[in-house]
Amino acid sequence: MVNITIDGKQMTVEEGKTILEVAKANGIYIPTLCYHPKLRPIGSCRLCLVAIEGREKPVTACNTPVAEGMVVRTSTPEILEMRKGIINMILSMHPEDCLTCEKAGNCELQECAYNLGVKKGTLPLEAQELPVLKENPFIVRDYNKCIACGRCIRACKEVQCQRVLDLVGKGSEARAGATVGDQEITLEEAGCVFCGNCVQVCPVGALLEKDSLGKGRQWEAKKVRTVCTFCGVGCNLEVNVKDDHIVRVRGYENPLVNDGWLCVKGRFGNDFVESPERIKRPLIRVGEKGEGKFKEVSWEEALDYTAKRLQEVKDKYGKQSIAAFSSARCTNEENYLMQKFMRAVIGNNNIDHCART
Amino acid sequence: MTNSIKEIEHNDVLLIIGSNTTEAHPNIGQKMKQAARRGAKLIVVDPRKIELVDYAYLWLPITPGTNVALINALMYVIITEGLTDKEFIETRTEGYDELWSVVKNYAPEMVQELTGVPAEKIYEAARTYATTDRAGIFYTLGITEHTSGTNNVMNLANLAMITGHVGKEYSGVNPLRGQNNVQGACDMGALPNVLPGYQSIADAEVRERFASAWNCEIDEKFGLRIPEMIDFAAGGYIKAMYIMGEDPALTDPNINHVRKALANLDFLVVQELFISETAKFADVILPGASFLEKDGTFTNTERRVQRVRQVLTPRGESKPDWQIICELATKMGYPMSYNSPAEIMDEIADLTPIYRGIRYNRLEGDGLQWPCPTIDHPGTKYLHAGQFPRGKGLLQGIEYQPPAELTDEEYPILLTTGRMLYHYGVTTRRSASLESFRPEEFAEVNPEQATALGVKTGDKVKVVSRRGELITKVRVTKRVKPGMMFMTYHYKESPVNILTNAAFDPITKTAEYKVTAVRLEPVNK
């Protein structure tokens, strides 16, 4: 443990922690953009500069470990000016379209500008018009909004280990791109597996879920924690819903299973639930078997008919003449009831599911 | 899994066998790649040059169907070089001599031709696995979907036991379960020989307990497994079937036979989200609600029971499957009624020792891993600490048996099947983004076969097995060895299970999806 002072507050903290981690844990605000708690801190945005007594220059709090006797000041007038200058510069190169931006309300650049009171970018910088890339069905990349914080690059490298993205271009053209030489290539060509974990760590509106565009802002959505169904890992989802429709899916931050990360199916594939091909009412077959022709009936009629036919088969051929497939996609409670149905209602053990696949 | 997912972060060696983890279990695959990044050694045993091979310390390019021989050779090296955990063998296992009497005939030099794995790689893999403390085995269907599936699994257990790599943190035998709740469906007794919690139908005391709780008789006769149900339906002994959320007419082996069986039924009721290939044979289709439209629990591959929460209202007039089953049971004269899935879990917990401590109010956080035997039990992170369920672990020598079907002059190419990253079962075909990205099959064939056939990536070929044929596009790639090809089972337009063999493992009745002899023919473009 080491003893340090931040903004006059004395504390004893764990060795090896950074100034930023200690400050956050103690409710002291230090703005950040390139920092993400699950990625290696690189101190590149320099917003988290703090003054340390006895040192001539300020240091970046995100990657400076605490040390015994350290006295830190997080918001001297000089530091506040530096931070405002940084935000001013970013905003001067950033599209001023917060009114229609998907990220509004959940944008960390907005939050920094708000907290520092920077209303707009005032520097005479010429921002190049950069492409908005939509070449794949999952991720939209709006390079005009990229602030080159490198979070997506680190998520791709450190979390997904794909190394698809790199920092390319200079000045207002600096961005996290997929390139070979100087040539822009598609994410697929660059070896992307579309996990979308880059989207999840992007602090601004540069990386977005394509299918979510226009479906609702962050604050409008109800967020529900549930479990993915695309394999046995059991990743936790945070499903964003508005007006009874899925807006987007993010990884729920549970450290024990998926730690907030998802794959392409879990993040982008759950729209199958809203497919127009879903069966909406009970159906009774009218065509030949295998032909796929049915008529819609009421639940009452469908269940009466099913119960009658199952009973007839049982009476005529005996209880061993009926079998059931339960489902590895359904819940525990449903599987429990299905086997109970066969054992208690039909009276045999002819119950199985794709247990071995 | 005997271990937990999180423990992968601390593994020093990962023996990954028959698992294309980054595509089939992407987030566990991601953790394996992270492990490689921090210096852990990945030993990848797979016939294909899968993504994990790029991160591997060693790749053993095994010929499908020869797992038993390879694992025996690994044990041969470990035993002859004195790398076993003698104390573990002594105190925790029995049958070592019998195991050695079989393994002694499997020197790496003897199996390298059969398995396709050079002897020196077998030596290096065996030494690396045996001499590392935190060494885990990870496997999936490349191990189980063989006529030798049970033998493969038992042999992996042998390997873990003779090295003491089981029954502790960071070391164990870890099957990665394929479906989101296949673990739970097994736990719940949706199996023909056990009641919930793997309590045997053969045990009269167990039957009596359930009969009394459910107010019914429990039949003492074991039920039928799926392949037997299919055969019995085709033979006219099974007259009616109730199929909930499965699509055997697409995903079971030799689907021509499955379809004949379904057509032969007097009555078929299917509970589904979509009109699946199976549902086309139904007399009645009952619309079930999707996982986003209901409450419940799933149990993941590390035995963690987690809450599923309702996000949307059921689409159309669909209903949660648990409600449908209750209504049908009630109509058939057996009143079944619960106010919520939480009430069903209370009943499960009462009757199931490994779930006894599981209640919804305890699942609000990160869930609980079974065994969870009491209401204040924290759950179990890893299994078999101190002892195995049967007491001492049984080492059993296992002889190599060839797959049911071998290649020959007429069918010279070995077809193996599996998943790919962008699809899962049948649901993803209804996801607009996933479907637009990967709308059709691209069977993987080696350049040698492609040249012989005169095809290039994107061309169509006809694939013919002893049971059926189909037409598919190909991708020419060295991911598969010469003489081998690979297809997924996701596409009904090129349904690979027309080709596959319904030969089964004698114990589990799992089909040999991984080995089919085929030939390729050109088609007119």
mmCIF file of C-alpha atoms in Angstrom, chain A residues 40 136-138 157-163 188 192-195 197 211 222 224-237 239-241 244-246 252-265 268-285 288-294 297-300 302-311 313-314 316-317 319-357, chain B residues 5-6 23-28 30-31 33-34 37 51 55 141 145 177-182 184-186 188-192 194-196 201 214 216-217 219 221 223-226 229 237-246 248 263 265-267 273-275 279-285 287-288 290-294 296-302 304 306-309 311-313 315-319 321-322 324-329 331-332 334 338 341 344-345 347-348 351 360 364-366 421-422 424 427-428 430-434 436-438 508 510 513:
data_model
loop_
_atom_site.group_PDB
_atom_site.id
_atom_site.type_symbol
_atom_site.label_atom_id
_atom_site.label_comp_id
_atom_site.label_asym_id
_atom_site.label_seq_id
_atom_site.Cartn_x
_atom_site.Cartn_y
_atom_site.Cartn_z
ATOM 1 C CA ARG A 40 -3.870 -1.088 -22.154
ATOM 2 C CA ASN A 136 -20.397 -4.837 -44.865
ATOM 3 C CA PRO A 137 -23.790 -5.575 -43.267
ATOM 4 C CA PHE A 138 -22.612 -5.136 -39.664
ATOM 5 C CA LYS A 157 -5.427 -6.455 -31.025
ATOM 6 C CA GLU A 158 -5.638 -7.146 -27.295
ATOM 7 C CA VAL A 159 -9.134 -8.597 -26.986
ATOM 8 C CA GLN A 160 -9.999 -10.208 -30.301
ATOM 9 C CA CYS A 161 -6.337 -10.692 -31.354
ATOM 10 C CA GLN A 162 -7.219 -9.959 -34.998
ATOM 11 C CA ARG A 163 -5.067 -6.851 -35.685
ATOM 12 C CA GLU A 188 -13.339 -8.542 -44.533
ATOM 13 C CA CYS A 192 -12.162 -8.930 -39.617
ATOM 14 C CA VAL A 193 -14.481 -11.393 -37.871
ATOM 15 C CA PHE A 194 -17.089 -8.697 -37.154
ATOM 16 C CA CYS A 195 -17.238 -9.287 -33.416
ATOM 17 C CA ASN A 197 -16.043 -5.236 -29.952
ATOM 18 C CA ASP A 211 -28.672 -2.258 -38.349
ATOM 19 C CA LYS A 222 -34.661 0.000 -22.138
ATOM 20 C CA VAL A 224 -32.270 -5.837 -20.387
ATOM 21 C CA ARG A 225 -29.633 -8.381 -19.354
ATOM 22 C CA THR A 226 -30.131 -11.856 -20.805
ATOM 23 C CA VAL A 227 -28.155 -14.783 -22.255
ATOM 24 C CA CYS A 228 -27.149 -15.392 -25.879
ATOM 25 C CA THR A 229 -28.403 -18.524 -27.697
ATOM 26 C CA PHE A 230 -25.800 -18.970 -30.434
ATOM 27 C CA CYS A 231 -23.566 -21.485 -28.630
ATOM 28 C CA GLY A 232 -22.895 -23.009 -25.220
ATOM 29 C CA VAL A 233 -20.621 -20.274 -23.871
ATOM 30 C CA GLY A 234 -23.574 -18.355 -22.424
ATOM 31 C CA CYS A 235 -22.409 -14.814 -23.114
ATOM 32 C CA ASN A 236 -24.460 -12.186 -21.323
ATOM 33 C CA LEU A 237 -26.244 -9.736 -23.596
ATOM 34 C CA VAL A 239 -30.428 -5.970 -25.255
ATOM 35 C CA ASN A 240 -31.549 -2.407 -25.991
ATOM 36 C CA VAL A 241 -35.252 -2.207 -26.751
ATOM 37 C CA ASP A 244 -41.035 -3.514 -28.294
ATOM 38 C CA HIS A 245 -38.308 -3.796 -30.961
ATOM 39 C CA ILE A 246 -34.590 -4.504 -30.678
ATOM 40 C CA TYR A 252 -23.195 -7.163 -20.667
ATOM 41 C CA GLU A 253 -20.194 -6.478 -18.467
ATOM 42 C CA ASN A 254 -20.057 -9.653 -16.422
ATOM 43 C CA PRO A 255 -16.492 -10.611 -15.654
ATOM 44 C CA LEU A 256 -17.075 -14.357 -15.269
ATOM 45 C CA VAL A 257 -18.301 -15.393 -18.713
ATOM 46 C CA ASN A 258 -17.775 -12.941 -21.580
ATOM 47 C CA ASP A 259 -16.532 -9.844 -19.771
ATOM 48 C CA GLY A 260 -18.731 -7.683 -21.990
ATOM 49 C CA TRP A 261 -17.342 -8.979 -25.283
ATOM 50 C CA LEU A 262 -19.472 -10.667 -27.978
ATOM 51 C CA CYS A 263 -19.096 -12.356 -31.370
ATOM 52 C CA VAL A 264 -20.729 -11.467 -34.673
ATOM 53 C CA LYS A 265 -23.784 -13.666 -34.084
ATOM 54 C CA PHE A 268 -25.640 -8.735 -34.908
ATOM 55 C CA GLY A 269 -27.701 -11.916 -35.390
ATOM 56 C CA ASN A 270 -30.599 -11.617 -32.969
ATOM 57 C CA ASP A 271 -32.834 -9.931 -35.544
ATOM 58 C CA PHE A 272 -33.983 -13.460 -36.474
ATOM 59 C CA VAL A 273 -36.474 -13.071 -33.632
ATOM 60 C CA GLU A 274 -38.194 -10.253 -35.527
ATOM 61 C CA SER A 275 -38.178 -12.063 -38.874
ATOM 62 C CA PRO A 276 -41.451 -11.772 -40.823
ATOM 63 C CA GLU A 277 -41.193 -15.537 -41.329
ATOM 64 C CA ARG A 278 -42.004 -16.203 -37.675
ATOM 65 C CA ILE A 279 -45.084 -18.405 -37.215
ATOM 66 C CA LYS A 280 -47.691 -16.065 -35.788
ATOM 67 C CA ARG A 281 -50.664 -18.355 -35.130
ATOM 68 C CA PRO A 282 -51.090 -22.103 -34.620
ATOM 69 C CA LEU A 283 -51.217 -24.024 -37.894
ATOM 70 C CA ILE A 284 -52.887 -27.219 -39.030
ATOM 71 C CA ARG A 285 -51.649 -28.994 -42.136
ATOM 72 C CA GLU A 288 -49.334 -33.229 -48.240
ATOM 73 C CA LYS A 289 -46.750 -34.111 -45.611
ATOM 74 C CA GLY A 290 -43.489 -32.338 -46.379
ATOM 75 C CA GLU A 291 -45.199 -29.883 -48.703
ATOM 76 C CA GLY A 292 -45.478 -27.114 -46.136
ATOM 77 C CA LYS A 293 -49.117 -26.051 -46.675
ATOM 78 C CA PHE A 294 -51.032 -25.069 -43.536
ATOM 79 C CA VAL A 297 -56.321 -21.901 -36.444
ATOM 80 C CA SER A 298 -56.998 -20.700 -32.905
ATOM 81 C CA TRP A 299 -54.953 -21.938 -29.945
ATOM 82 C CA GLU A 300 -58.079 -23.633 -28.607
ATOM 83 C CA ALA A 302 -54.883 -26.477 -32.195
ATOM 84 C CA LEU A 303 -54.508 -27.717 -28.631
ATOM 85 C CA ASP A 304 -57.826 -29.608 -28.624
ATOM 86 C CA TYR A 305 -56.857 -31.304 -31.866
ATOM 87 C CA THR A 306 -53.347 -32.152 -30.623
ATOM 88 C CA ALA A 307 -54.615 -33.540 -27.313
ATOM 89 C CA LYS A 308 -57.264 -35.616 -29.096
ATOM 90 C CA ARG A 309 -54.851 -37.075 -31.650
ATOM 91 C CA LEU A 310 -52.168 -37.900 -29.072
ATOM 92 C CA GLN A 311 -54.801 -39.571 -26.886
ATOM 93 C CA VAL A 313 -52.634 -42.839 -30.709
ATOM 94 C CA LYS A 314 -51.985 -43.714 -27.076
ATOM 95 C CA LYS A 316 -54.923 -47.418 -30.040
ATOM 96 C CA TYR A 317 -51.208 -48.315 -30.039
ATOM 97 C CA LYS A 319 -48.191 -45.572 -24.419
ATOM 98 C CA GLN A 320 -44.858 -46.670 -25.972
ATOM 99 C CA SER A 321 -45.985 -45.514 -29.418
ATOM 100 C CA ILE A 322 -45.319 -41.830 -28.753
ATOM 101 C CA ALA A 323 -41.919 -40.098 -28.610
ATOM 102 C CA ALA A 324 -40.726 -36.540 -28.058
ATOM 103 C CA PHE A 325 -37.761 -34.340 -28.917
ATOM 104 C CA SER A 326 -37.020 -31.748 -26.294
ATOM 105 C CA SER A 327 -34.803 -28.803 -27.202
ATOM 106 C CA ALA A 328 -31.292 -27.687 -26.357
ATOM 107 C CA ARG A 329 -32.434 -24.186 -27.428
ATOM 108 C CA CYS A 330 -35.248 -23.976 -24.876
ATOM 109 C CA THR A 331 -34.949 -23.072 -21.203
ATOM 110 C CA ASN A 332 -34.282 -25.435 -18.318
ATOM 111 C CA GLU A 333 -37.845 -24.990 -17.131
ATOM 112 C CA GLU A 334 -39.221 -25.931 -20.559
ATOM 113 C CA ASN A 335 -37.000 -28.983 -20.834
ATOM 114 C CA TYR A 336 -38.052 -30.019 -17.373
ATOM 115 C CA LEU A 337 -41.735 -29.719 -18.302
ATOM 116 C CA MET A 338 -41.256 -31.539 -21.600
ATOM 117 C CA GLN A 339 -39.739 -34.603 -19.928
ATOM 118 C CA LYS A 340 -42.373 -34.397 -17.215
ATOM 119 C CA PHE A 341 -45.057 -34.306 -19.918
ATOM 120 C CA MET A 342 -43.737 -37.490 -21.512
ATOM 121 C CA ARG A 343 -43.242 -39.295 -18.209
ATOM 122 C CA ALA A 344 -46.333 -38.170 -16.333
ATOM 123 C CA VAL A 345 -48.868 -37.539 -19.121
ATOM 124 C CA ILE A 346 -47.876 -39.985 -21.883
ATOM 125 C CA GLY A 347 -46.312 -42.487 -19.482
ATOM 126 C CA ASN A 348 -43.003 -43.471 -21.102
ATOM 127 C CA ASN A 349 -39.350 -42.353 -21.203
ATOM 128 C CA ASN A 350 -39.183 -41.689 -24.951
ATOM 129 C CA ILE A 351 -37.686 -38.254 -24.436
ATOM 130 C CA ASP A 352 -34.415 -37.078 -25.924
ATOM 131 C CA HIS A 353 -32.833 -34.030 -27.545
ATOM 132 C CA CYS A 354 -29.731 -33.319 -29.602
ATOM 133 C CA ALA A 355 -27.657 -33.961 -26.482
ATOM 134 C CA ARG A 356 -24.685 -35.094 -28.463
ATOM 135 C CA THR A 357 -24.423 -32.418 -31.133
ATOM 136 C CA ILE B 5 -14.255 -20.413 -18.643
ATOM 137 C CA LYS B 6 -12.424 -17.805 -16.585
ATOM 138 C CA GLU B 23 -15.880 -20.228 -35.008
ATOM 139 C CA ALA B 24 -18.038 -22.545 -32.902
ATOM 140 C CA HIS B 25 -17.437 -20.941 -29.462
ATOM 141 C CA PRO B 26 -16.066 -17.541 -30.443
ATOM 142 C CA ASN B 27 -15.696 -16.006 -27.008
ATOM 143 C CA ILE B 28 -13.850 -19.010 -25.604
ATOM 144 C CA GLN B 30 -11.005 -15.346 -28.076
ATOM 145 C CA LYS B 31 -9.749 -16.270 -24.601
ATOM 146 C CA LYS B 33 -5.997 -16.513 -28.507
ATOM 147 C CA GLN B 34 -5.419 -14.119 -25.606
ATOM 148 C CA ARG B 37 -0.662 -13.814 -26.729
ATOM 149 C CA GLU B 51 -7.723 -20.151 -37.232
ATOM 150 C CA TYR B 55 -1.747 -19.098 -32.694
ATOM 151 C CA LEU B 141 -17.743 -32.584 -31.614
ATOM 152 C CA GLU B 145 -19.277 -37.235 -33.495
ATOM 153 C CA ARG B 177 -21.124 -27.628 -25.368
ATOM 154 C CA GLY B 178 -22.514 -26.676 -28.732
ATOM 155 C CA GLN B 179 -26.057 -25.498 -28.116
ATOM 156 C CA ASN B 180 -26.924 -22.692 -25.749
ATOM 157 C CA ASN B 181 -28.729 -24.998 -23.348
ATOM 158 C CA VAL B 182 -27.650 -28.519 -24.248
ATOM 159 C CA GLY B 184 -29.360 -27.710 -19.178
ATOM 160 C CA ALA B 185 -31.509 -29.993 -21.316
ATOM 161 C CA CYS B 186 -29.358 -32.914 -20.132
ATOM 162 C CA MET B 188 -33.242 -31.518 -16.712
ATOM 163 C CA GLY B 189 -33.555 -35.179 -17.677
ATOM 164 C CA ALA B 190 -34.633 -34.640 -21.273
ATOM 165 C CA LEU B 191 -32.918 -37.997 -21.826
ATOM 166 C CA PRO B 192 -34.413 -41.479 -22.097
ATOM 167 C CA VAL B 194 -32.348 -40.451 -16.495
ATOM 168 C CA LEU B 195 -34.646 -38.134 -14.581
ATOM 169 C CA PRO B 196 -33.579 -34.556 -13.685
ATOM 170 C CA ILE B 201 -34.654 -44.471 -14.270
ATOM 171 C CA TRP B 214 -45.762 -35.838 -9.828
ATOM 172 C CA CYS B 216 -48.172 -40.521 -11.592
ATOM 173 C CA GLU B 217 -46.402 -43.780 -12.384
ATOM 174 C CA ASP B 219 -42.205 -46.208 -16.395
ATOM 175 C CA LYS B 221 -38.341 -49.091 -19.087
ATOM 176 C CA GLY B 223 -36.957 -44.788 -23.444
ATOM 177 C CA LEU B 224 -35.699 -44.455 -27.004
ATOM 178 C CA ARG B 225 -32.833 -42.257 -28.127
ATOM 179 C CA ILE B 226 -33.360 -39.992 -31.136
ATOM 180 C CA MET B 229 -37.079 -42.961 -32.443
ATOM 181 C CA TYR B 237 -43.715 -48.699 -34.135
ATOM 182 C CA ILE B 238 -43.621 -45.048 -33.141
ATOM 183 C CA LYS B 239 -46.916 -43.551 -34.327
ATOM 184 C CA ALA B 240 -46.852 -40.014 -32.954
ATOM 185 C CA MET B 241 -44.136 -37.491 -32.179
ATOM 186 C CA TYR B 242 -43.950 -34.203 -30.340
ATOM 187 C CA ILE B 243 -40.937 -32.171 -31.496
ATOM 188 C CA MET B 244 -40.048 -28.948 -29.712
ATOM 189 C CA GLY B 245 -37.390 -26.654 -31.146
ATOM 190 C CA GLU B 246 -35.379 -29.159 -33.137
ATOM 191 C CA PRO B 248 -33.969 -33.343 -37.417
ATOM 192 C CA ALA B 263 -43.779 -38.884 -43.233
ATOM 193 C CA LEU B 265 -46.086 -40.978 -38.573
ATOM 194 C CA ASP B 266 -49.817 -40.962 -37.860
ATOM 195 C CA PHE B 267 -49.447 -37.667 -36.045
ATOM 196 C CA LEU B 273 -40.414 -20.332 -34.374
ATOM 197 C CA PHE B 274 -40.358 -21.015 -38.116
ATOM 198 C CA ILE B 275 -41.730 -23.541 -40.559
ATOM 199 C CA ALA B 279 -42.317 -28.664 -39.435
ATOM 200 C CA LYS B 280 -43.234 -29.223 -43.089
ATOM 201 C CA PHE B 281 -44.122 -32.792 -42.058
ATOM 202 C CA ALA B 282 -46.244 -31.689 -39.092
ATOM 203 C CA ASP B 283 -49.984 -32.127 -38.644
ATOM 204 C CA VAL B 284 -50.014 -29.263 -36.166
ATOM 205 C CA ILE B 285 -47.490 -26.461 -35.654
ATOM 206 C CA PRO B 287 -45.841 -21.196 -32.439
ATOM 207 C CA GLY B 288 -43.341 -20.964 -29.589
ATOM 208 C CA SER B 290 -38.242 -16.927 -28.786
ATOM 209 C CA PHE B 291 -35.702 -16.583 -25.962
ATOM 210 C CA LEU B 292 -36.104 -12.807 -26.030
ATOM 211 C CA GLU B 293 -39.824 -13.178 -25.345
ATOM 212 C CA LYS B 294 -39.779 -15.220 -22.164
ATOM 213 C CA GLY B 296 -36.258 -18.767 -17.726
ATOM 214 C CA THR B 297 -32.748 -20.094 -17.263
ATOM 215 C CA PHE B 298 -30.036 -21.615 -19.458
ATOM 216 C CA THR B 299 -27.084 -23.621 -18.165
ATOM 217 C CA ASN B 300 -23.888 -22.906 -20.067
ATOM 218 C CA THR B 301 -20.941 -25.124 -20.880
ATOM 219 C CA GLU B 302 -19.283 -24.461 -17.501
ATOM 220 C CA ARG B 304 -23.469 -21.985 -14.864
ATOM 221 C CA GLN B 306 -28.025 -18.026 -15.770
ATOM 222 C CA ARG B 307 -31.229 -16.027 -15.987
ATOM 223 C CA VAL B 308 -32.929 -15.511 -19.323
ATOM 224 C CA ARG B 309 -35.098 -12.411 -19.154
ATOM 225 C CA VAL B 311 -37.092 -8.391 -23.479
ATOM 226 C CA LEU B 312 -39.928 -8.335 -26.030
ATOM 227 C CA THR B 313 -43.562 -9.380 -26.029
ATOM 228 C CA ARG B 315 -44.481 -12.056 -31.648
ATOM 229 C CA GLY B 316 -47.938 -12.720 -33.103
ATOM 230 C CA GLU B 317 -49.890 -15.140 -30.935
ATOM 231 C CA SER B 318 -46.802 -17.178 -30.039
ATOM 232 C CA LYS B 319 -46.453 -18.379 -26.457
ATOM 233 C CA ASP B 321 -42.982 -23.192 -24.672
ATOM 234 C CA TRP B 322 -43.526 -23.829 -20.953
ATOM 235 C CA ILE B 324 -47.862 -24.471 -24.253
ATOM 236 C CA ILE B 325 -46.752 -27.697 -22.556
ATOM 237 C CA CYS B 326 -48.829 -26.820 -19.476
ATOM 238 C CA GLU B 327 -51.933 -26.181 -21.562
ATOM 239 C CA LEU B 328 -51.532 -29.373 -23.559
ATOM 240 C CA ALA B 329 -50.953 -31.474 -20.445
ATOM 241 C CA LYS B 331 -56.130 -30.718 -21.903
ATOM 242 C CA MET B 332 -54.938 -34.323 -21.742
ATOM 243 C CA TYR B 334 -53.077 -33.949 -16.259
ATOM 244 C CA TYR B 338 -47.322 -22.613 -12.846
ATOM 245 C CA PRO B 341 -40.734 -20.161 -14.603
ATOM 246 C CA ILE B 344 -40.985 -24.409 -12.088
ATOM 247 C CA MET B 345 -37.396 -23.930 -10.873
ATOM 248 C CA GLU B 347 -39.991 -27.761 -8.250
ATOM 249 C CA ILE B 348 -36.785 -28.667 -10.141
ATOM 250 C CA LEU B 351 -36.327 -32.942 -6.954
ATOM 251 C CA TYR B 360 -34.400 -17.281 -8.984
ATOM 252 C CA GLU B 364 -29.840 -12.031 -10.181
ATOM 253 C CA GLY B 365 -26.049 -11.620 -10.363
ATOM 254 C CA ASP B 366 -23.759 -13.857 -12.383
ATOM 255 C CA LEU B 421 -18.662 -18.457 -37.555
ATOM 256 C CA TYR B 422 -21.563 -16.710 -39.240
ATOM 257 C CA TYR B 424 -25.809 -21.410 -36.088
ATOM 258 C CA THR B 427 -32.054 -19.316 -36.819
ATOM 259 C CA THR B 428 -29.233 -17.279 -38.348
ATOM 260 C CA ARG B 430 -33.354 -15.568 -40.733
ATOM 261 C CA SER B 431 -30.968 -12.821 -39.626
ATOM 262 C CA ALA B 432 -30.853 -10.290 -42.464
ATOM 263 C CA SER B 433 -27.249 -9.262 -41.847
ATOM 264 C CA LEU B 434 -25.759 -12.736 -41.302
ATOM 265 C CA SER B 436 -26.676 -11.446 -46.598
ATOM 266 C CA PHE B 437 -23.043 -11.919 -45.583
ATOM 267 C CA ARG B 438 -22.963 -15.713 -45.923
ATOM 268 C CA THR B 508 -24.294 -42.489 -26.911
ATOM 269 C CA THR B 510 -24.078 -40.061 -31.623
ATOM 270 C CA TYR B 513 -20.941 -36.678 -38.772
#
